């Protein structure tokens, strides 16, 4: 396994400005970064505070795509801003809508230098009866090679900037028309209280969010700003494979909900499935959960458990899980394994998943099986892997086949 974390943003020598072409985009930025760019663009100091709150409102509440739409910003300043910045979002490479209303977007991020064509990430919108959840990516690919996860096999890896995480939410809201005066698209979750179609965020897309903690924290700050996107901290869930040292800071500094990718009830098996376990074993992980800041009966930690046939799905393992979670405010989420080409695993039989869930139900946990969504568009957990990567793999495979056949 590759254990090394990518450099955290805090440790990077210089923050990378969010470039879209040669002008920075304002979309996805924190107040501090936006203020710095306004200063850079020459907006006088005495005006800056007021301009910042105007821009903030237009960008995050109204979803403005042009400076010219900002009717209360002086025309002269609008023209000036156009020369210095944009309101560009990442490019949508592909949009897919599943028969069940799930939507998946493949986004291309701005190139970061000569020869870079721009990395791709995916985000997925899952409308349910009581919520509209956006599953966002925190990295391009992932350095951790969990043996059952497709993202972990991706070669190209980099941390997303905070703005690139927030921009995924902006794109989803754009495409759903999730702004004042909106008409809901078919299949979207429409809250009765006039709230947002995107009501919840889960960091369960590509990447390990706690290997990019500083950017994830900054992004959560923007997402929860009370004058901006206004998402509730309780409706943001960060899923981790178990980067123990960053779990307490996550709770203390962001107030986000925590999900743990558990997947095994003993260290030997977890070492194999979730290799970061060799560094942070189950006992340390559970201790971090027991003391997670803000955890309570009403704010439980979700334990994710992928159901792998003949690997981790025996009833004695279900009982072991119940025992080991005793004393922790926990919810359990059983995830039917989503197969991908080349995987060595199979999903447990449905009857076995039900038996497993009954043991958990009898121990007092409610409805623990996660219904797979968007299977027809490969939007399910662990299936996110950039298309460029997939195309390269396909091309490699074709080449290998040709070489084996002795043709060119
Ligand atoms: N890196 C983080 C978050 C992204 S993965 C983490 O590991 O928690 C989100 C969830 O999908 C995790 O629980 C992960 O274990 C699970 N997952 C990965 N591949 C899967 C697959 N093929 N089928 C089902 N769940 C999978
Ligand atoms: Fe990375 Fe999570 Fe996949 Fe493991 S399950 S490889 S941590 S994205």
CSV table of C-alpha atoms and ligand atoms in Angstrom, one decimal:
chain,number,residue,atom,x,y,z
A,1,UNK,CA,0.0,0.0,0.0
A,2,UNK,CA,1.0,3.6,-0.4
A,3,UNK,CA,0.8,5.0,3.0
A,4,UNK,CA,2.3,8.5,2.5
A,5,UNK,CA,-0.3,11.2,2.7
A,6,UNK,CA,-0.2,13.9,0.0
A,7,UNK,CA,1.1,17.1,1.4
A,8,UNK,CA,-1.6,18.9,3.3
A,9,UNK,CA,-2.5,22.4,2.1
A,10,UNK,CA,-1.1,23.8,5.3
A,11,UNK,CA,2.2,22.3,4.7
A,12,UNK,CA,2.4,23.4,1.0
A,13,UNK,CA,4.8,26.2,0.4
A,14,UNK,CA,2.5,28.5,-1.5
A,15,UNK,CA,-1.3,28.3,-1.8
A,16,UNK,CA,-2.2,27.7,-5.4
A,17,UNK,CA,-4.5,30.3,-6.8
A,18,UNK,CA,-7.7,29.0,-8.3
A,19,UNK,CA,-7.1,29.6,-11.9
A,20,UNK,CA,-9.6,29.3,-14.6
A,21,UNK,CA,-7.7,30.2,-17.7
A,22,UNK,CA,-5.5,33.2,-16.8
A,23,UNK,CA,-7.9,34.8,-14.4
A,24,UNK,CA,-8.8,33.4,-11.0
A,25,UNK,CA,-12.4,32.3,-10.4
A,26,UNK,CA,-14.2,33.6,-7.4
A,27,UNK,CA,-16.4,30.5,-7.2
A,28,UNK,CA,-15.8,28.3,-4.2
A,29,UNK,CA,-13.5,30.7,-2.4
A,30,UNK,CA,-13.5,31.4,1.3
A,31,UNK,CA,-14.1,35.0,2.5
A,32,UNK,CA,-10.4,35.4,3.3
A,33,UNK,CA,-9.3,34.3,-0.2
A,34,UNK,CA,-12.0,36.4,-1.9
A,35,UNK,CA,-10.9,39.4,0.2
A,36,UNK,CA,-7.3,38.9,-0.9
A,37,UNK,CA,-8.3,38.7,-4.5
A,38,UNK,CA,-10.4,41.9,-4.2
A,39,UNK,CA,-7.3,43.6,-2.8
A,40,UNK,CA,-5.2,42.2,-5.6
A,41,UNK,CA,-7.8,43.5,-8.1
A,42,UNK,CA,-7.3,47.0,-6.6
A,43,UNK,CA,-10.6,47.4,-4.8
A,44,UNK,CA,-10.0,50.1,-2.3
A,45,UNK,CA,-9.8,49.0,1.3
A,46,UNK,CA,-12.8,51.1,2.5
A,47,UNK,CA,-15.1,49.5,0.0
A,48,UNK,CA,-13.8,45.9,0.4
A,49,UNK,CA,-16.0,44.7,3.2
A,50,UNK,CA,-19.1,45.9,1.5
A,51,UNK,CA,-18.1,44.5,-1.9
A,52,UNK,CA,-17.2,41.2,-0.3
A,53,UNK,CA,-20.6,40.7,1.2
A,54,UNK,CA,-22.3,41.7,-2.0
A,55,UNK,CA,-20.2,39.3,-4.1
A,56,UNK,CA,-20.7,36.6,-1.4
A,57,UNK,CA,-24.4,36.9,-1.7
A,58,UNK,CA,-24.5,36.9,-5.5
A,59,UNK,CA,-22.1,33.9,-5.8
A,60,UNK,CA,-23.5,31.6,-3.1
A,61,UNK,CA,-27.1,32.6,-2.5
A,62,UNK,CA,-28.1,33.7,-6.1
A,63,UNK,CA,-25.7,31.5,-8.1
A,64,UNK,CA,-24.6,34.4,-10.3
A,65,UNK,CA,-22.6,33.3,-13.4
A,66,UNK,CA,-21.8,36.8,-14.7
A,67,UNK,CA,-20.5,39.9,-12.9
A,68,UNK,CA,-23.0,41.8,-15.1
A,69,UNK,CA,-25.9,40.1,-13.2
A,70,UNK,CA,-24.9,41.7,-9.9
A,71,UNK,CA,-27.3,44.6,-10.1
A,72,UNK,CA,-26.2,46.3,-6.9
A,73,UNK,CA,-22.6,46.3,-7.8
A,74,UNK,CA,-21.5,49.5,-9.6
A,75,UNK,CA,-21.1,49.1,-13.4
A,76,UNK,CA,-17.6,50.4,-13.2
A,77,UNK,CA,-16.6,47.7,-10.7
A,78,UNK,CA,-18.3,45.0,-12.7
A,79,UNK,CA,-16.2,45.9,-15.7
A,80,UNK,CA,-13.1,46.0,-13.6
A,81,UNK,CA,-13.8,42.6,-12.1
A,82,UNK,CA,-14.4,41.0,-15.5
A,83,UNK,CA,-10.8,42.0,-16.4
A,84,UNK,CA,-9.4,40.4,-13.2
A,85,UNK,CA,-11.5,37.4,-12.4
A,86,UNK,CA,-14.3,35.0,-13.6
A,87,UNK,CA,-17.2,33.2,-12.0
A,88,UNK,CA,-16.2,30.0,-13.9
A,89,UNK,CA,-17.1,26.6,-12.6
A,90,UNK,CA,-15.2,23.4,-13.5
A,91,UNK,CA,-16.2,22.1,-16.9
A,92,UNK,CA,-18.9,19.5,-17.0
A,93,UNK,CA,-17.4,16.7,-19.1
A,94,UNK,CA,-20.4,14.4,-18.7
A,95,UNK,CA,-23.8,14.5,-17.0
A,96,UNK,CA,-25.8,11.3,-16.5
A,97,UNK,CA,-29.2,10.9,-15.0
A,98,UNK,CA,-30.2,7.5,-13.6
A,99,UNK,CA,-33.6,5.9,-13.9
A,100,UNK,CA,-33.9,6.4,-10.1
A,101,UNK,CA,-33.2,10.1,-10.3
A,102,UNK,CA,-29.5,9.9,-9.2
A,103,UNK,CA,-27.3,12.3,-11.2
A,104,UNK,CA,-23.6,12.0,-11.8
A,105,UNK,CA,-21.3,14.7,-13.1
A,106,UNK,CA,-17.8,14.2,-14.3
A,107,UNK,CA,-16.0,17.5,-13.9
A,108,UNK,CA,-12.7,18.6,-15.4
A,109,UNK,CA,-10.7,20.9,-13.2
A,110,UNK,CA,-8.6,23.7,-14.6
A,111,UNK,CA,-5.1,22.6,-15.8
A,112,UNK,CA,-2.3,23.4,-13.4
A,113,UNK,CA,0.6,23.8,-15.8
A,114,UNK,CA,2.0,23.1,-19.2
A,115,UNK,CA,1.0,19.6,-20.4
A,116,UNK,CA,-1.8,19.2,-17.8
A,117,UNK,CA,-5.1,18.6,-19.5
A,118,UNK,CA,-7.0,19.0,-16.2
A,119,UNK,CA,-7.8,16.3,-13.7
A,120,UNK,CA,-11.3,14.8,-13.6
A,121,UNK,CA,-13.4,14.2,-10.5
A,122,UNK,CA,-17.0,12.9,-10.1
A,123,UNK,CA,-19.8,13.9,-7.8
A,124,UNK,CA,-23.2,12.3,-7.4
A,125,UNK,CA,-26.6,13.7,-6.4
A,126,UNK,CA,-28.9,11.2,-4.7
A,127,UNK,CA,-32.5,12.4,-4.1
A,128,UNK,CA,-34.4,10.6,-1.4
A,129,UNK,CA,-37.8,11.1,0.3
A,130,UNK,CA,-36.4,13.3,3.1
A,131,UNK,CA,-33.2,14.7,1.6
A,132,UNK,CA,-31.1,15.5,-1.4
A,133,UNK,CA,-27.6,14.3,-0.8
A,134,UNK,CA,-24.5,15.3,-2.8
A,135,UNK,CA,-21.6,12.9,-2.6
A,136,UNK,CA,-18.4,14.9,-3.3
A,137,UNK,CA,-14.8,14.0,-4.0
A,138,UNK,CA,-11.9,15.3,-1.9
A,139,UNK,CA,-9.0,14.0,-4.0
A,140,UNK,CA,-8.4,13.0,-7.6
A,141,UNK,CA,-8.0,9.2,-7.0
A,142,UNK,CA,-6.8,8.0,-3.6
A,143,UNK,CA,-3.4,7.0,-2.2
A,144,UNK,CA,-4.9,4.3,0.0
A,145,UNK,CA,-5.4,1.0,-1.7
A,146,UNK,CA,-8.4,-0.5,-0.1
A,147,UNK,CA,-8.6,-3.9,-1.9
A,148,UNK,CA,-12.3,-3.7,-2.7
A,149,UNK,CA,-12.3,0.0,-4.0
A,150,UNK,CA,-12.0,1.0,-7.6
A,151,UNK,CA,-10.9,4.6,-6.8
A,152,UNK,CA,-7.9,3.1,-4.9
A,153,UNK,CA,-6.6,1.6,-8.2
A,154,UNK,CA,-6.4,5.0,-9.9
A,155,UNK,CA,-2.8,6.1,-10.6
A,156,UNK,CA,-3.3,9.8,-10.9
A,157,UNK,CA,-3.7,11.3,-7.4
A,158,UNK,CA,-3.8,14.9,-6.2
A,159,UNK,CA,-5.5,16.8,-3.4
A,160,UNK,CA,-8.4,19.0,-4.4
A,161,UNK,CA,-8.2,22.6,-3.4
A,162,UNK,CA,-11.0,23.8,-1.1
A,163,UNK,CA,-12.6,25.8,-3.9
A,164,UNK,CA,-12.6,22.6,-6.1
A,165,UNK,CA,-14.6,20.8,-3.4
A,166,UNK,CA,-17.1,23.7,-3.0
A,167,UNK,CA,-17.4,24.1,-6.8
A,168,UNK,CA,-18.9,20.5,-7.0
A,169,UNK,CA,-21.8,21.8,-4.9
A,170,UNK,CA,-22.1,24.9,-7.1
A,171,UNK,CA,-22.2,22.8,-10.2
A,172,UNK,CA,-24.9,20.5,-8.7
A,173,UNK,CA,-27.0,23.5,-7.7
A,174,UNK,CA,-26.6,25.1,-11.1
A,175,UNK,CA,-27.7,21.9,-12.9
A,176,UNK,CA,-30.6,21.4,-10.5
A,177,UNK,CA,-31.6,25.1,-10.7
A,178,UNK,CA,-31.3,25.2,-6.9
A,179,UNK,CA,-31.6,29.0,-6.5
A,180,UNK,CA,-34.4,31.4,-5.5
A,181,UNK,CA,-37.4,31.3,-7.9
A,182,UNK,CA,-36.5,27.8,-9.0
A,183,UNK,CA,-38.5,25.1,-10.8
A,184,UNK,CA,-37.4,21.7,-9.6
A,185,UNK,CA,-36.2,19.3,-12.2
A,186,UNK,CA,-37.8,15.8,-12.4
A,187,UNK,CA,-36.7,13.5,-9.6
A,188,UNK,CA,-35.0,16.2,-7.4
A,189,UNK,CA,-35.7,16.2,-3.7
A,190,UNK,CA,-38.0,19.2,-3.0
A,191,UNK,CA,-38.2,20.1,0.7
A,192,UNK,CA,-41.6,21.4,2.0
A,193,UNK,CA,-39.9,24.3,3.9
A,194,UNK,CA,-38.6,25.9,0.8
A,195,UNK,CA,-35.1,24.7,1.6
A,196,UNK,CA,-32.5,23.4,-0.9
A,197,UNK,CA,-32.6,20.5,-3.3
A,198,UNK,CA,-29.1,19.8,-2.1
A,199,UNK,CA,-29.7,19.5,1.6
A,200,UNK,CA,-26.9,17.1,2.7
A,201,UNK,CA,-23.3,16.6,1.7
A,202,UNK,CA,-21.3,13.4,2.1
A,203,UNK,CA,-17.5,13.2,1.5
A,204,UNK,CA,-17.8,9.7,0.1
A,205,UNK,CA,-16.7,10.3,-3.5
A,206,UNK,CA,-13.2,9.9,-4.7
A,207,UNK,CA,-10.4,10.2,-2.1
A,208,UNK,CA,-9.6,10.1,1.6
A,209,UNK,CA,-10.9,13.4,3.0
A,210,UNK,CA,-8.6,13.3,6.1
A,211,UNK,CA,-5.5,13.0,3.8
A,212,UNK,CA,-6.6,16.5,2.6
A,213,UNK,CA,-7.9,17.8,5.9
A,214,UNK,CA,-6.9,21.5,5.6
A,215,UNK,CA,-8.8,21.8,2.3
A,216,UNK,CA,-11.8,19.8,3.5
A,217,UNK,CA,-12.0,22.0,6.6
A,218,UNK,CA,-11.8,25.2,4.5
A,219,UNK,CA,-14.5,23.8,2.2
A,220,UNK,CA,-16.8,23.0,5.1
A,221,UNK,CA,-16.4,26.6,6.3
A,222,UNK,CA,-17.6,27.9,3.0
A,223,UNK,CA,-20.5,25.4,2.7
A,224,UNK,CA,-21.8,26.2,6.2
A,225,UNK,CA,-21.4,30.0,6.0
A,226,UNK,CA,-24.7,31.5,7.4
A,227,UNK,CA,-24.8,34.2,4.8
A,228,UNK,CA,-23.9,31.9,1.9
A,229,UNK,CA,-24.6,28.3,1.1
A,230,UNK,CA,-26.0,27.8,4.6
A,231,UNK,CA,-25.7,24.0,4.9
A,232,UNK,CA,-26.1,22.7,8.3
A,233,UNK,CA,-22.9,21.1,9.9
A,234,UNK,CA,-25.1,18.2,11.0
A,235,UNK,CA,-25.9,17.5,7.4
A,236,UNK,CA,-22.3,17.2,6.3
A,237,UNK,CA,-20.7,13.8,6.8
A,238,UNK,CA,-17.0,13.1,6.3
A,239,UNK,CA,-16.2,9.4,5.7
A,240,UNK,CA,-12.8,8.2,6.6
A,241,UNK,CA,-11.0,4.9,6.2
A,242,UNK,CA,-9.5,5.7,9.7
A,243,UNK,CA,-6.9,8.5,9.7
A,244,UNK,CA,-6.9,8.5,13.5
A,245,UNK,CA,-4.9,11.7,14.2
A,246,UNK,CA,-7.2,13.9,12.2
A,247,UNK,CA,-10.5,12.6,13.6
A,248,UNK,CA,-10.6,14.7,16.8
A,249,UNK,CA,-9.6,18.0,14.9
A,250,UNK,CA,-12.3,17.3,12.3
A,251,UNK,CA,-15.0,17.2,15.1
A,252,UNK,CA,-13.6,20.1,17.0
A,253,UNK,CA,-12.9,22.4,14.1
A,254,UNK,CA,-15.7,21.6,11.6
A,255,UNK,CA,-18.6,20.2,13.7
A,256,UNK,CA,-19.2,17.7,10.8
A,257,UNK,CA,-20.7,14.3,11.3
A,258,UNK,CA,-18.3,11.3,11.1
A,259,UNK,CA,-18.5,8.1,9.1
A,260,UNK,CA,-16.0,5.3,9.5
A,261,UNK,CA,-15.2,2.7,6.9
A,262,UNK,CA,-15.0,-0.2,9.2
A,263,UNK,CA,-15.5,-3.3,7.0
A,264,UNK,CA,-13.9,-5.8,9.3
A,265,UNK,CA,-14.1,-6.8,13.0
A,266,UNK,CA,-10.5,-8.0,13.5
A,267,UNK,CA,-7.2,-6.4,12.6
A,268,UNK,CA,-5.9,-9.3,10.4
A,269,UNK,CA,-8.8,-8.9,8.0
A,270,UNK,CA,-8.9,-5.1,8.2
A,271,UNK,CA,-5.2,-4.9,7.4
A,272,UNK,CA,-6.0,-6.7,4.2
A,273,UNK,CA,-9.2,-4.8,3.2
A,274,UNK,CA,-8.3,-1.3,4.5
A,275,UNK,CA,-4.5,-1.2,4.7
A,276,UNK,CA,-4.3,2.0,6.7
A,277,UNK,CA,-5.3,-0.3,9.5
A,278,UNK,CA,-1.7,-1.4,9.8
A,279,UNK,CA,-0.9,2.1,10.9
A,280,UNK,CA,-4.0,2.9,12.9
A,281,UNK,CA,-5.5,-0.4,14.2
A,282,UNK,CA,-9.1,-1.0,15.2
A,283,UNK,CA,-8.6,-0.2,18.9
A,284,UNK,CA,-7.1,3.2,18.2
A,285,UNK,CA,-9.9,4.0,15.7
A,286,UNK,CA,-12.6,3.0,18.1
A,287,UNK,CA,-11.0,5.1,20.9
A,288,UNK,CA,-11.1,8.2,18.5
A,289,UNK,CA,-14.8,7.5,17.9
A,290,UNK,CA,-15.6,7.2,21.6
A,291,UNK,CA,-14.1,10.6,22.2
A,292,UNK,CA,-15.2,12.3,18.9
A,293,UNK,CA,-16.1,15.9,19.7
A,294,UNK,CA,-19.9,16.5,19.6
A,295,UNK,CA,-20.9,12.9,19.5
A,296,UNK,CA,-24.1,12.1,21.2
A,297,UNK,CA,-27.2,9.9,20.9
A,298,UNK,CA,-28.6,12.4,18.5
A,299,UNK,CA,-25.3,12.8,16.6
A,300,UNK,CA,-24.1,9.3,16.0
A,301,UNK,CA,-21.1,8.1,14.1
A,302,UNK,CA,-21.9,6.0,11.1
A,303,UNK,CA,-20.0,2.7,10.7
A,304,UNK,CA,-19.9,1.6,7.1
A,305,UNK,CA,-19.5,-2.1,6.4
A,306,UNK,CA,-19.2,-3.3,2.8
A,307,UNK,CA,-20.7,-6.8,2.4
A,308,UNK,CA,-18.1,-9.1,0.7
A,309,UNK,CA,-19.2,-12.7,0.1
A,310,UNK,CA,-17.4,-15.2,2.2
A,311,UNK,CA,-14.9,-12.6,3.4
A,312,UNK,CA,-16.5,-10.5,6.2
A,313,UNK,CA,-20.2,-11.5,6.1
A,314,UNK,CA,-20.6,-14.3,8.7
A,315,UNK,CA,-23.1,-13.9,11.5
A,316,UNK,CA,-20.3,-14.2,14.0
A,317,UNK,CA,-18.8,-11.1,12.5
A,318,UNK,CA,-22.1,-9.3,12.8
A,319,UNK,CA,-22.2,-10.2,16.5
A,320,UNK,CA,-18.5,-9.2,16.9
A,321,UNK,CA,-19.4,-5.8,15.3
A,322,UNK,CA,-22.3,-5.2,17.7
A,323,UNK,CA,-19.9,-6.1,20.7
A,324,UNK,CA,-17.1,-3.8,19.6
A,325,UNK,CA,-19.4,-0.8,19.1
A,326,UNK,CA,-20.9,-1.1,22.5
A,327,UNK,CA,-20.5,2.2,24.3
A,328,UNK,CA,-20.1,4.2,21.1
A,329,UNK,CA,-23.0,6.3,19.8
A,330,UNK,CA,-23.2,4.4,16.5
A,331,UNK,CA,-25.3,3.8,13.4
A,332,UNK,CA,-24.4,0.9,11.2
A,333,UNK,CA,-24.6,1.1,7.4
A,334,UNK,CA,-24.3,-2.1,5.5
A,335,UNK,CA,-23.2,-1.4,1.9
A,336,UNK,CA,-23.8,-4.1,-0.7
A,337,UNK,CA,-20.4,-4.4,-2.5
A,338,UNK,CA,-20.5,-2.7,-5.9
A,339,UNK,CA,-18.3,-4.9,-8.2
A,340,UNK,CA,-16.0,-3.3,-10.8
A,341,UNK,CA,-14.1,-4.9,-13.7
A,342,UNK,CA,-11.2,-7.0,-12.4
A,343,UNK,CA,-12.2,-7.1,-8.7
A,344,UNK,CA,-11.5,-10.3,-6.8
A,345,UNK,CA,-14.6,-9.8,-4.6
A,346,UNK,CA,-18.3,-10.6,-4.9
A,347,UNK,CA,-21.2,-9.0,-3.2
A,348,UNK,CA,-22.7,-11.2,-0.4
A,349,UNK,CA,-26.0,-12.9,-1.3
A,350,UNK,CA,-29.0,-10.8,-0.5
A,351,UNK,CA,-30.3,-13.4,2.0
A,352,UNK,CA,-27.0,-13.3,3.9
A,353,UNK,CA,-27.1,-9.5,4.0
A,354,UNK,CA,-30.6,-9.7,5.5
A,355,UNK,CA,-29.5,-12.3,8.1
A,356,UNK,CA,-26.5,-10.1,8.9
A,357,UNK,CA,-28.7,-7.0,9.3
A,358,UNK,CA,-31.1,-8.9,11.5
A,359,UNK,CA,-28.4,-9.6,14.0
A,360,UNK,CA,-27.6,-5.9,14.0
A,361,UNK,CA,-31.3,-4.9,14.2
A,362,UNK,CA,-31.9,-7.3,17.1
A,363,UNK,CA,-29.1,-5.4,18.9
A,364,UNK,CA,-31.1,-2.2,18.6
A,365,UNK,CA,-29.8,-0.5,15.4
A,366,UNK,CA,-32.4,0.6,12.8
A,367,UNK,CA,-32.6,-0.1,9.0
A,368,UNK,CA,-28.9,-0.6,8.3
A,369,UNK,CA,-28.8,-1.7,4.6
A,370,UNK,CA,-27.8,1.0,2.1
A,371,UNK,CA,-29.9,0.8,-1.1
A,372,UNK,CA,-27.6,1.0,-4.1
A,373,UNK,CA,-28.4,4.0,-6.2
A,374,UNK,CA,-27.6,5.0,-9.7
A,375,UNK,CA,-26.2,1.6,-10.6
A,376,UNK,CA,-27.1,2.1,-14.3
A,377,UNK,CA,-24.7,5.1,-14.4
A,378,UNK,CA,-22.0,3.6,-12.3
A,379,UNK,CA,-22.6,6.2,-9.6
A,380,UNK,CA,-22.4,3.8,-6.6
A,381,UNK,CA,-19.9,3.9,-3.8
A,382,UNK,CA,-16.4,2.8,-4.7
A,383,UNK,CA,-17.1,2.9,-8.5
A,384,UNK,CA,-16.0,6.5,-9.0
A,385,UNK,CA,-12.8,6.6,-11.0
A,386,UNK,CA,-12.0,9.2,-13.6
A,387,UNK,CA,-13.1,8.4,-17.1
A,388,UNK,CA,-9.7,9.6,-18.5
A,389,UNK,CA,-8.1,6.9,-16.3
A,390,UNK,CA,-10.6,4.3,-17.5
A,391,UNK,CA,-10.0,5.2,-21.1
A,392,UNK,CA,-6.2,4.9,-20.6
A,393,UNK,CA,-6.7,1.5,-18.9
A,394,UNK,CA,-8.9,0.4,-21.8
A,395,UNK,CA,-6.3,1.6,-24.4
A,396,UNK,CA,-3.6,-0.2,-22.5
A,397,UNK,CA,-5.6,-3.4,-22.4
A,398,UNK,CA,-6.3,-3.2,-26.2
A,399,UNK,CA,-2.6,-2.6,-26.8
A,400,UNK,CA,-1.7,-5.6,-24.6
A,401,UNK,CA,-4.2,-7.7,-26.5
A,402,UNK,CA,-2.8,-6.6,-29.8
A,403,UNK,CA,0.8,-7.4,-28.6
A,404,UNK,CA,-0.3,-10.8,-27.4
A,405,UNK,CA,-1.8,-11.5,-30.8
A,406,UNK,CA,1.3,-10.3,-32.5
A,407,UNK,CA,-0.4,-7.5,-34.5
A,408,UNK,CA,0.2,-3.8,-34.4
B,1,LIG,N1,-12.0,7.4,1.5
B,1,LIG,C1,-13.2,7.5,2.3
B,1,LIG,C2,-14.4,8.1,1.6
B,1,LIG,C3,-14.6,7.6,0.2
B,1,LIG,S1,-15.2,5.9,0.0
B,1,LIG,C4,-13.4,6.2,3.0
B,1,LIG,O1,-12.8,5.2,2.6
B,1,LIG,O2,-14.3,6.2,3.9
B,1,LIG,C5,-16.9,5.9,0.5
B,1,LIG,C6,-17.4,4.6,1.0
B,1,LIG,O3,-17.5,3.7,-0.1
B,1,LIG,C7,-16.4,3.9,2.0
B,1,LIG,O4,-17.1,3.4,3.1
B,1,LIG,C8,-15.8,2.8,1.1
B,1,LIG,O5,-15.3,1.8,1.9
B,1,LIG,C9,-17.0,2.4,0.3
B,1,LIG,N2,-16.6,1.7,-0.9
B,1,LIG,C10,-15.5,1.7,-1.6
B,1,LIG,N3,-15.5,0.9,-2.7
B,1,LIG,C11,-16.7,0.2,-2.6
B,1,LIG,C12,-17.3,-0.7,-3.4
B,1,LIG,N4,-16.8,-1.2,-4.5
B,1,LIG,N5,-18.6,-1.2,-3.0
B,1,LIG,C13,-19.2,-0.6,-2.0
B,1,LIG,N6,-18.6,0.3,-1.2
B,1,LIG,C14,-17.4,0.7,-1.5
B,2,LIG,FE1,-9.4,5.5,-0.7
B,2,LIG,FE2,-11.8,5.3,0.6
B,2,LIG,FE3,-11.3,3.9,-1.7
B,2,LIG,FE4,-10.0,3.2,0.6
B,2,LIG,S1,-12.2,3.1,0.2
B,2,LIG,S2,-9.1,3.4,-1.5
B,2,LIG,S3,-9.7,5.2,1.5
B,2,LIG,S4,-11.5,6.1,-1.5
